[in-house]
Coordinates of C-alpha atoms and ligand atoms in Angstrom, one line a residue:
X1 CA 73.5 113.4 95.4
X2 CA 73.7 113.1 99.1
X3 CA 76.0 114.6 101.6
X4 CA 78.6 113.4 103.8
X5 CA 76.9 113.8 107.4
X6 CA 80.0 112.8 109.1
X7 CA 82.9 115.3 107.1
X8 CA 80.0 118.5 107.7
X9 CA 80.4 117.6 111.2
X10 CA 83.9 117.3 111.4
X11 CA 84.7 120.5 109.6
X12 CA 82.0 122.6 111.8
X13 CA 83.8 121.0 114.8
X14 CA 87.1 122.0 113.4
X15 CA 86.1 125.7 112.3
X16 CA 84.9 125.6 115.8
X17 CA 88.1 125.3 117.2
X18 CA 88.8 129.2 116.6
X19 CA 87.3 130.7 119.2
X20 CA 88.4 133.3 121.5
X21 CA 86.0 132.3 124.6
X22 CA 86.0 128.4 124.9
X23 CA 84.7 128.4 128.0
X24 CA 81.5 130.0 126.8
X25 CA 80.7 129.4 123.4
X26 CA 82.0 130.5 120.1
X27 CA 83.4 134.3 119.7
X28 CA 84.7 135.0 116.7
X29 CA 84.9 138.5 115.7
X30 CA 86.1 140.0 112.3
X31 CA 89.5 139.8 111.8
X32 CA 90.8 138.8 115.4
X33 CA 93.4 135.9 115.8
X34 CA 90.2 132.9 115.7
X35 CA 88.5 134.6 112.8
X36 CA 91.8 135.1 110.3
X37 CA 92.6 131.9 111.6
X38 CA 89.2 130.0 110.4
X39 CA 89.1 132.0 107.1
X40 CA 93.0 130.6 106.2
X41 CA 90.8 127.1 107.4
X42 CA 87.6 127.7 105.4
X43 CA 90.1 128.4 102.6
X44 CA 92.1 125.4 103.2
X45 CA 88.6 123.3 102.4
X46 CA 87.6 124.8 99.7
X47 CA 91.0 124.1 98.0
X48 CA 90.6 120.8 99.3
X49 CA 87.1 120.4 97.1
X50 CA 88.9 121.8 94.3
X51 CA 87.2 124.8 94.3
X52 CA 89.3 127.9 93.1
X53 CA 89.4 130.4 95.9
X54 CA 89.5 134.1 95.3
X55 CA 89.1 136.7 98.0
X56 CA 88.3 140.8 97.4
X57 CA 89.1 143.8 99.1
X58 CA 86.6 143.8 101.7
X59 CA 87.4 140.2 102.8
X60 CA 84.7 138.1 101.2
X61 CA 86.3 134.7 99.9
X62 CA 84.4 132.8 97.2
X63 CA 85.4 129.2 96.3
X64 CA 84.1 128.4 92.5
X65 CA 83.5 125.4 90.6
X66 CA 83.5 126.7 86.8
X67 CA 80.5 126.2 84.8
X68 CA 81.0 125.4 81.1
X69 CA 80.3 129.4 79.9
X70 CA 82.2 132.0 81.4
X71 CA 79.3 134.3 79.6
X72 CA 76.4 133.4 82.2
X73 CA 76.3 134.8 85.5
X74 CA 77.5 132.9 88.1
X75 CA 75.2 131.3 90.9
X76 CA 76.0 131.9 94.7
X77 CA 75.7 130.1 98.3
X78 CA 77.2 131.1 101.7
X79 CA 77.1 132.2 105.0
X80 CA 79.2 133.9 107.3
X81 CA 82.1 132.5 110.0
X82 CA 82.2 135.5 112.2
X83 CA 79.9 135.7 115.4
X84 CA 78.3 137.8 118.1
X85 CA 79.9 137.3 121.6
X86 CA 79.5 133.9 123.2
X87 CA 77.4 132.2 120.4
X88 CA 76.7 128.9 119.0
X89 CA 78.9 126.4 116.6
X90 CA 76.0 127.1 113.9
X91 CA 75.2 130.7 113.3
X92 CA 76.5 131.3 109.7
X93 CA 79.3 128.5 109.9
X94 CA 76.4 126.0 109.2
X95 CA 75.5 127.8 105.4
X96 CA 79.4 128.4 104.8
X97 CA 80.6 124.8 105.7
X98 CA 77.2 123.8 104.1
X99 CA 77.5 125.2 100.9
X100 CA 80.9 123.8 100.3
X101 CA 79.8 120.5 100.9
X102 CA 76.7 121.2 98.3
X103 CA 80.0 122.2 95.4
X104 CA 82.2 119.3 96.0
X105 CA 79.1 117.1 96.1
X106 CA 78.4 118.9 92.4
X107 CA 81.7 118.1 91.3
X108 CA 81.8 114.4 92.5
X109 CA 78.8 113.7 91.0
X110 CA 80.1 114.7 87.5
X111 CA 77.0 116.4 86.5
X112 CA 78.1 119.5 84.1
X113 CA 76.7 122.8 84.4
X114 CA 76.8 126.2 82.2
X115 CA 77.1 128.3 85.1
X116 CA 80.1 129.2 87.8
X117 CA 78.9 128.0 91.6
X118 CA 80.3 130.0 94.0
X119 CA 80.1 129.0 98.2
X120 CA 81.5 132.4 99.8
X121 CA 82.2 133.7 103.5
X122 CA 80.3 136.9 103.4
X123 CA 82.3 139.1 105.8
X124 CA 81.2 140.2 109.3
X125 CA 77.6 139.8 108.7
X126 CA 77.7 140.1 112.5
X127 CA 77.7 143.8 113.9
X128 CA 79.9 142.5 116.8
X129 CA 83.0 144.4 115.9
X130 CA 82.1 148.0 114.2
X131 CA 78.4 148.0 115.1
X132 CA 77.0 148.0 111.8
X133 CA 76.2 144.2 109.9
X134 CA 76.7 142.6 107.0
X135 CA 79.6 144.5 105.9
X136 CA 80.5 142.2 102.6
X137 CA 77.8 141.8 101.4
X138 CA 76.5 145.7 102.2
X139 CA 79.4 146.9 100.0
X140 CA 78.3 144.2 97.4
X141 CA 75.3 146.0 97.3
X142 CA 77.2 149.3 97.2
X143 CA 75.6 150.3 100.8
X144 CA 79.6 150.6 102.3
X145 CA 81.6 152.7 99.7
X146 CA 85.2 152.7 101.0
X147 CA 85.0 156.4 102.0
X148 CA 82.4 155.2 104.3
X149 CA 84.5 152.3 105.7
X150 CA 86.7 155.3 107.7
X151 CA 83.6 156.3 109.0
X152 CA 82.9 153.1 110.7
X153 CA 84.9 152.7 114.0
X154 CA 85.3 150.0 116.5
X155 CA 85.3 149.9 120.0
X156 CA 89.1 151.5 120.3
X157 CA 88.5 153.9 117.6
X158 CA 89.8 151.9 114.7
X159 CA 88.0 152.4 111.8
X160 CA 87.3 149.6 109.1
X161 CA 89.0 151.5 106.3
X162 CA 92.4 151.2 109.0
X163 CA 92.2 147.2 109.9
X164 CA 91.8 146.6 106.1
X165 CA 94.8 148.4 105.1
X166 CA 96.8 147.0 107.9
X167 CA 95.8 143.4 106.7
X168 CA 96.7 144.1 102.9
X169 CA 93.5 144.0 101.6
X170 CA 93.6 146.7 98.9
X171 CA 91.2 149.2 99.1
X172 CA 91.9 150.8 95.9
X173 CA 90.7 148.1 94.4
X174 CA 87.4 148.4 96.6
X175 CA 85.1 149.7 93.8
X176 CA 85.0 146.3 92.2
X177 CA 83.3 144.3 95.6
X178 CA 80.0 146.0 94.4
X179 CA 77.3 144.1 92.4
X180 CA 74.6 145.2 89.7
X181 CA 71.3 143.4 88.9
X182 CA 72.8 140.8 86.1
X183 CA 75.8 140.2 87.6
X184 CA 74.4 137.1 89.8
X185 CA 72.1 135.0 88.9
X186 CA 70.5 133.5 91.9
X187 CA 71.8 133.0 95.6
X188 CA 70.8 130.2 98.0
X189 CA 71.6 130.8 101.4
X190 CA 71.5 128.3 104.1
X191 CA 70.7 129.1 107.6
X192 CA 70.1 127.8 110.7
X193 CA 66.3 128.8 111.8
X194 CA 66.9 130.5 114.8
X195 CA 63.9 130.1 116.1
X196 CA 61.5 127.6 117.4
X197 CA 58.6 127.1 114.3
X198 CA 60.2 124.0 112.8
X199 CA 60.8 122.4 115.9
X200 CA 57.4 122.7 117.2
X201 CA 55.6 122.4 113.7
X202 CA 58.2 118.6 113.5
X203 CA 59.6 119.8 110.3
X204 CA 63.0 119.4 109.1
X205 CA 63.4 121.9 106.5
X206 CA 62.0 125.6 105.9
X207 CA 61.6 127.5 102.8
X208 CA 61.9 131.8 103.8
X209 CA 59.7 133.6 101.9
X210 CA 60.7 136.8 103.3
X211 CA 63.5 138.6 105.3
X212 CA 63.1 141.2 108.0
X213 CA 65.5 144.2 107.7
X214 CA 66.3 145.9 111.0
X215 CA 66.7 149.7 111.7
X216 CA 69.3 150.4 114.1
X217 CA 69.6 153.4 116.2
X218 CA 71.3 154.8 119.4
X219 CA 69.0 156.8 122.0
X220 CA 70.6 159.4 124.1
X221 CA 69.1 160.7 126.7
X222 CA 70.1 164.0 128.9
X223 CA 68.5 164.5 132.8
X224 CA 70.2 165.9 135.5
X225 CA 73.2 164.0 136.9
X226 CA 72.4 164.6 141.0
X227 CA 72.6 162.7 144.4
X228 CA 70.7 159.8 144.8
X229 CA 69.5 160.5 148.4
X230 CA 69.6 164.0 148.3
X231 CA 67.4 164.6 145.4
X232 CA 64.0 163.8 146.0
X233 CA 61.9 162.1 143.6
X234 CA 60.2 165.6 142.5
X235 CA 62.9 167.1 142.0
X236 CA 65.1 164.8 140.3
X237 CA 65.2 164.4 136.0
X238 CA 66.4 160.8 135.8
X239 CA 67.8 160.0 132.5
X240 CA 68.0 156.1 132.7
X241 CA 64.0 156.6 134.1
X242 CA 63.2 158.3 131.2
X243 CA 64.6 156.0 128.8
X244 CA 62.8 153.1 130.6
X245 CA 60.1 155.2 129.5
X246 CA 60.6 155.0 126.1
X247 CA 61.8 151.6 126.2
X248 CA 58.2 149.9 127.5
X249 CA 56.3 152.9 125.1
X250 CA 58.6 151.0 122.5
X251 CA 57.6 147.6 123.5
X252 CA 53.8 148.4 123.6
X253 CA 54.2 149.7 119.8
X254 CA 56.0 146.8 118.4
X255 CA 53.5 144.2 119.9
X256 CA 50.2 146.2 118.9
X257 CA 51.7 146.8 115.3
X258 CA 49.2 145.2 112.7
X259 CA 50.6 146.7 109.9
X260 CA 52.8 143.6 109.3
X261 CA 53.2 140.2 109.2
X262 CA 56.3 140.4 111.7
X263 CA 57.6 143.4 113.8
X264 CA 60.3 143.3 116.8
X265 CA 61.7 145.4 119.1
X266 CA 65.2 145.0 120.9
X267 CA 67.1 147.4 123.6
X268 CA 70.3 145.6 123.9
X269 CA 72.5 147.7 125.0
X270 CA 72.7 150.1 127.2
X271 CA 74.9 153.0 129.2
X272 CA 74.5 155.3 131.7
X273 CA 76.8 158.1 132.7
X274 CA 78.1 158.0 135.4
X275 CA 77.1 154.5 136.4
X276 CA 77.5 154.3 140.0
X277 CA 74.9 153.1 142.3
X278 CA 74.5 156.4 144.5
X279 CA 74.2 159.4 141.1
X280 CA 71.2 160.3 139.6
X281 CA 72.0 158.9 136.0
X282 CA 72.8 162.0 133.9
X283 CA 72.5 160.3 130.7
X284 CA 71.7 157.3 129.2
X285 CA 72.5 156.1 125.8
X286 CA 70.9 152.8 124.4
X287 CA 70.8 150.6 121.4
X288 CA 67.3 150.3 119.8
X289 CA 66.6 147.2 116.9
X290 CA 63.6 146.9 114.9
X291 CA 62.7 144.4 112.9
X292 CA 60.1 144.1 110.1
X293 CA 59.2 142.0 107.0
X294 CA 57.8 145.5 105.6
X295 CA 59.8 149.2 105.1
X296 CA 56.8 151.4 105.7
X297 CA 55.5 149.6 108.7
X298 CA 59.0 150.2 110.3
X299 CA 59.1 153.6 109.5
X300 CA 55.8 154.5 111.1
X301 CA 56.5 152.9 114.3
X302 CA 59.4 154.7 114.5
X303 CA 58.0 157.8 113.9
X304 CA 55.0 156.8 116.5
X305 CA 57.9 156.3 118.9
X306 CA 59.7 159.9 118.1
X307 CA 56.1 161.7 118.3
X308 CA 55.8 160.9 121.7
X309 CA 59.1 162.1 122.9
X310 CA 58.3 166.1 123.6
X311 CA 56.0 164.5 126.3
X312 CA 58.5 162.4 127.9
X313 CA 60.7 165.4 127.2
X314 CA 58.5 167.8 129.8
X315 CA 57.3 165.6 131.7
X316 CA 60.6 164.5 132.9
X317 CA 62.9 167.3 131.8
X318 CA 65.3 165.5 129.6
X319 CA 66.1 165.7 126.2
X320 CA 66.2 163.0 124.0
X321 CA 68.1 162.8 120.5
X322 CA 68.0 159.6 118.1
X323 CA 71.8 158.6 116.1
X324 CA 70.7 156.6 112.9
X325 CA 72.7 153.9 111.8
X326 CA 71.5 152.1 109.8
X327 CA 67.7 151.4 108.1
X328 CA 67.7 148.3 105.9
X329 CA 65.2 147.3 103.8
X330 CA 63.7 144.0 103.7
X331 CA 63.7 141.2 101.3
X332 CA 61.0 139.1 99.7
X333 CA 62.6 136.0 98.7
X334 CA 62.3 135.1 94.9
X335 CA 59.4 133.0 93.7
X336 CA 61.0 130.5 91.7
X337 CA 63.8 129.8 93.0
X338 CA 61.7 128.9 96.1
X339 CA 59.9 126.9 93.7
X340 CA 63.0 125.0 92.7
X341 CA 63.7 124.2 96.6
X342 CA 60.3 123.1 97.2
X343 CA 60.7 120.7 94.4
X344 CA 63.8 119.4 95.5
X345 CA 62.6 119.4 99.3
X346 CA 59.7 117.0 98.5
X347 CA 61.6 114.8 96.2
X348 CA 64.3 114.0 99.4
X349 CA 61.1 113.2 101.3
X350 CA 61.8 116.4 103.9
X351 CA 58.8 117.5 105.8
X352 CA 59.2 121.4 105.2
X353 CA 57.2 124.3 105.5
X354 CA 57.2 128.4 104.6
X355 CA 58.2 130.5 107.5
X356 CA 59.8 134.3 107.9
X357 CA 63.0 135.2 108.8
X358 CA 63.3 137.5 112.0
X359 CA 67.5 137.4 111.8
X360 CA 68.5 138.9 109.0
X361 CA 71.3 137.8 106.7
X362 CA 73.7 138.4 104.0
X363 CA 71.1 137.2 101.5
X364 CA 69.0 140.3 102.8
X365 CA 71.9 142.6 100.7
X366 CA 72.4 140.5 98.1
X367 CA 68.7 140.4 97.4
X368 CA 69.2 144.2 96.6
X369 CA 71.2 142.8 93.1
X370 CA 69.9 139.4 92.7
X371 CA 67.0 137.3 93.1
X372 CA 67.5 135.0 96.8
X373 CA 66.4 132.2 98.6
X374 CA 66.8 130.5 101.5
X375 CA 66.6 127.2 103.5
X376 CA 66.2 126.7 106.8
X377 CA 67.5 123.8 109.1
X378 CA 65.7 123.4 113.0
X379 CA 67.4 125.3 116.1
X380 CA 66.8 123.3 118.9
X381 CA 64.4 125.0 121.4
X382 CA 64.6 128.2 118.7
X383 CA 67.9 129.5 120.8
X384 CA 70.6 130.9 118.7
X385 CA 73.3 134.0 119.7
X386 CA 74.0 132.2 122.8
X387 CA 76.3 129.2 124.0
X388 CA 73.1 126.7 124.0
X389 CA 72.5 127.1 120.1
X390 CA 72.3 123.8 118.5
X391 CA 71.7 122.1 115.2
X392 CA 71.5 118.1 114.8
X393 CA 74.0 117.9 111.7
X394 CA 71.8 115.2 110.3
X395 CA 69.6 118.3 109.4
X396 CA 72.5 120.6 108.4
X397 CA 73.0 117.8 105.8
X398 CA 69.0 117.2 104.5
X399 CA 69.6 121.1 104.2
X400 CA 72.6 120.6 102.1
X401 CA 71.3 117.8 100.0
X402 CA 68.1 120.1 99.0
X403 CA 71.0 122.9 98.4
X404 CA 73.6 121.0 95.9
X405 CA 70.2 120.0 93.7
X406 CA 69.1 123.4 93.7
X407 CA 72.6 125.0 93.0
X408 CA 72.8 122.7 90.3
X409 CA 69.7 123.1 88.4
X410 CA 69.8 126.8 88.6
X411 CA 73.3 126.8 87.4
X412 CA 71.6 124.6 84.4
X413 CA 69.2 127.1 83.5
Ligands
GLV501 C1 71.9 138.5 112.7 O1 72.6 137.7 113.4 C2 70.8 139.1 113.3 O2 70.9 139.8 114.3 O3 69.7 138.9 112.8
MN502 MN1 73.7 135.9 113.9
MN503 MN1 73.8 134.4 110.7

């Protein structure tokens, strides 16, 4: 089976022509105008590939060729079509558009198999809109029940459980999005590396062996709000000092952590109140984002972190308090179906090699009901989340050649 280089293109192209900031890359948050309008598209293709297109009440569309008995559990591929602000063309869009390309190839190729194939758009794996990730496949998992969808708000107060009962989605039906172990029998998602180990190793493809999970928390942190040429530097409690503080303590714990293979640290975001150039800040509220291959080795440096915070407390009289959000936990990915990739990587003639994944995905939830794998196409000098991301479709489709054989065997087995 081989892929149609020239169609994966065109369809990323034409998925990419929903985007709220064209200017500056590709924004396409859950369920604006771009990204209701790319689903209806996504949809449109999968009809088009005959596949039969079924969406549930959380917004996750599968497409699904049928297998020959309805008995087995179905295999899965797929991706996600929303974004963060000003991304790439490739971030998710490359495993959805990807993975349909892998069915219709299936079904052209008239090879018969016992098992369903599903390619689905996973929705908002991106935090951009509510602030929380993955939020189809989370409730797949049964990590989003839909009493806990009003307690997820966006930026104007709206909470989840509101925009999907003004789009018609129907929530009492919500129960059903979640998954058990059985239900699925493997997922294969591909992904666009996002970072810079294939390129500089010159392979094509990567098999993920593991998938970090990130913790996500807010810091707030109270000084004194208080002139900023009246108050000398004695005197003053500076709250946007003191979470510089913690911010570099952060940084230094993060890079000397041996306890795993992989660890990161992110500050993205971040407030002060009031926010003018001549005020003391009184308070400062930031993001924090840690990443890990292993659960325990992210809890420990984030209680290392906490344990030093009655210093920076008194020695710069501010208080600090910690809102959780989220603490996911990562996924190894499953022996042999990496196996089965491996296989089909070498028999294509790929150069490929094992590699970790920093980013997490949708495949990170779904690995919490069903064994997961995924493959890995190049991002050009490892940038992705920005305007500059780029993928050489050539490699999108060797990614989606290795894909429809593995789909196909496992939905064999
Ligand atoms: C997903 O995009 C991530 O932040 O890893
Ligand atoms: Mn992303
Ligand atoms: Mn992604």
């Amino acid at each position: 089976m081989k892929s149609d280089v020239k169609r994966i293109e065109k369809e990323l192209r034409e998925l990419n022509e929903f985007n709220s900031t064209p200017e500056s890359g590709t924004t396409r948050v859950l369920f604006t105008e771009p990204e209701l309008k790319g689903r209806e598209y996504v949809k449109g293709i999968m009809k088009d590939a005959g596949l039969e297109v079924t969406e549930d009440s959380i917004g996750n569309v599968f497409g699904c060729l049928k297998g020959t008995d309805p008995s087995l559990a179905p295999v899965w591929t797929g991706s996600h079509i929303d974004t963060v602000l000003n991304a790439g063309m490739f971030d998710g869009m490359a495993g959805v558009i990807g993975g349909i390309e892998a069915l219709r190839m299936i079904k052209e190729s008239g090879a018969g198999h016992k098992r369903d194939i599903c390619a689905i758009i996973y929705t908002s794996e991106e935090p951009t809109r509510f602030e929380l990730s993955c939020l189809g496949s989370r409730a797949m998992a049964g990590e989003l029940s839909v009493e806990d969808t009003k307690n997820v708000h966006d930026k104007d107060g709206k909470t989840l459980y509101e925009v999907l009962n003004e789009l018609g989605y129907d929530l009492s039906e919500f129960h059903r999005i979640k998954r058990s172990k059985g239900d699925v029998y493997a997922a294969v998602e591909m992904h666009i590396e996002q970072s810079s180990k294939l390129e500089n190793d010159h392979k094509q493809l990567g098999i993920v062996k593991a998938i970090c999970a990130p913790s996500n928390y807010d810091i707030i942190v109270k000084g004194v709000q208080s002139h900023a040429g009246g108050t000398s530097m004695e005197d003053r409690h500076d709250a946007y000092m003191a979470a510089c503080d913690i911010a570099l303590r952060l940084e230094k714990i993060a890079r000397e952590n041996t306890a795993s293979e992989y660890t990161t640290a992110t500050i993205g975001r971040v407030a002060t109140v009031p926010g003018s150039v001549n005020v003391i800040p009184g308070e400062c509220r930031f993001s924090v984002d840690i990443r890990d291959t292993d659960a325990d080795s992210k809890k420990q440096l984030m209680k290392n972190l906490v344990s030093q915070f009655p210093d920076i407390e008194k020695e710069r009289g501010v208080t600090i308090d910690i809102v959780t959000y989220n603490e996911d936990i990562p996924v190894k990915c499953d022996r042999d179906i990496m196996d089965i990739i491996r296989k089909h990587m070498e028999n294509s003639g790929a150069e490929y090699e094992y590699l970790l994944s920093g980013a997490y995905h949708d495949s990170l939830f779904v690995g919490h009901f069903a064994p997961v794998a995924m493959i890995f196409v190049p991002s050009k000098n490892g940038i992705s989340h920005s305007p500059e991301e780029w993928t050489d479709f050539e490699d999108i489709a060797a990614g989606t050649d290795v894909l429809a054989e593995t789909l196909l065997e496992l939905a064999n087995k």
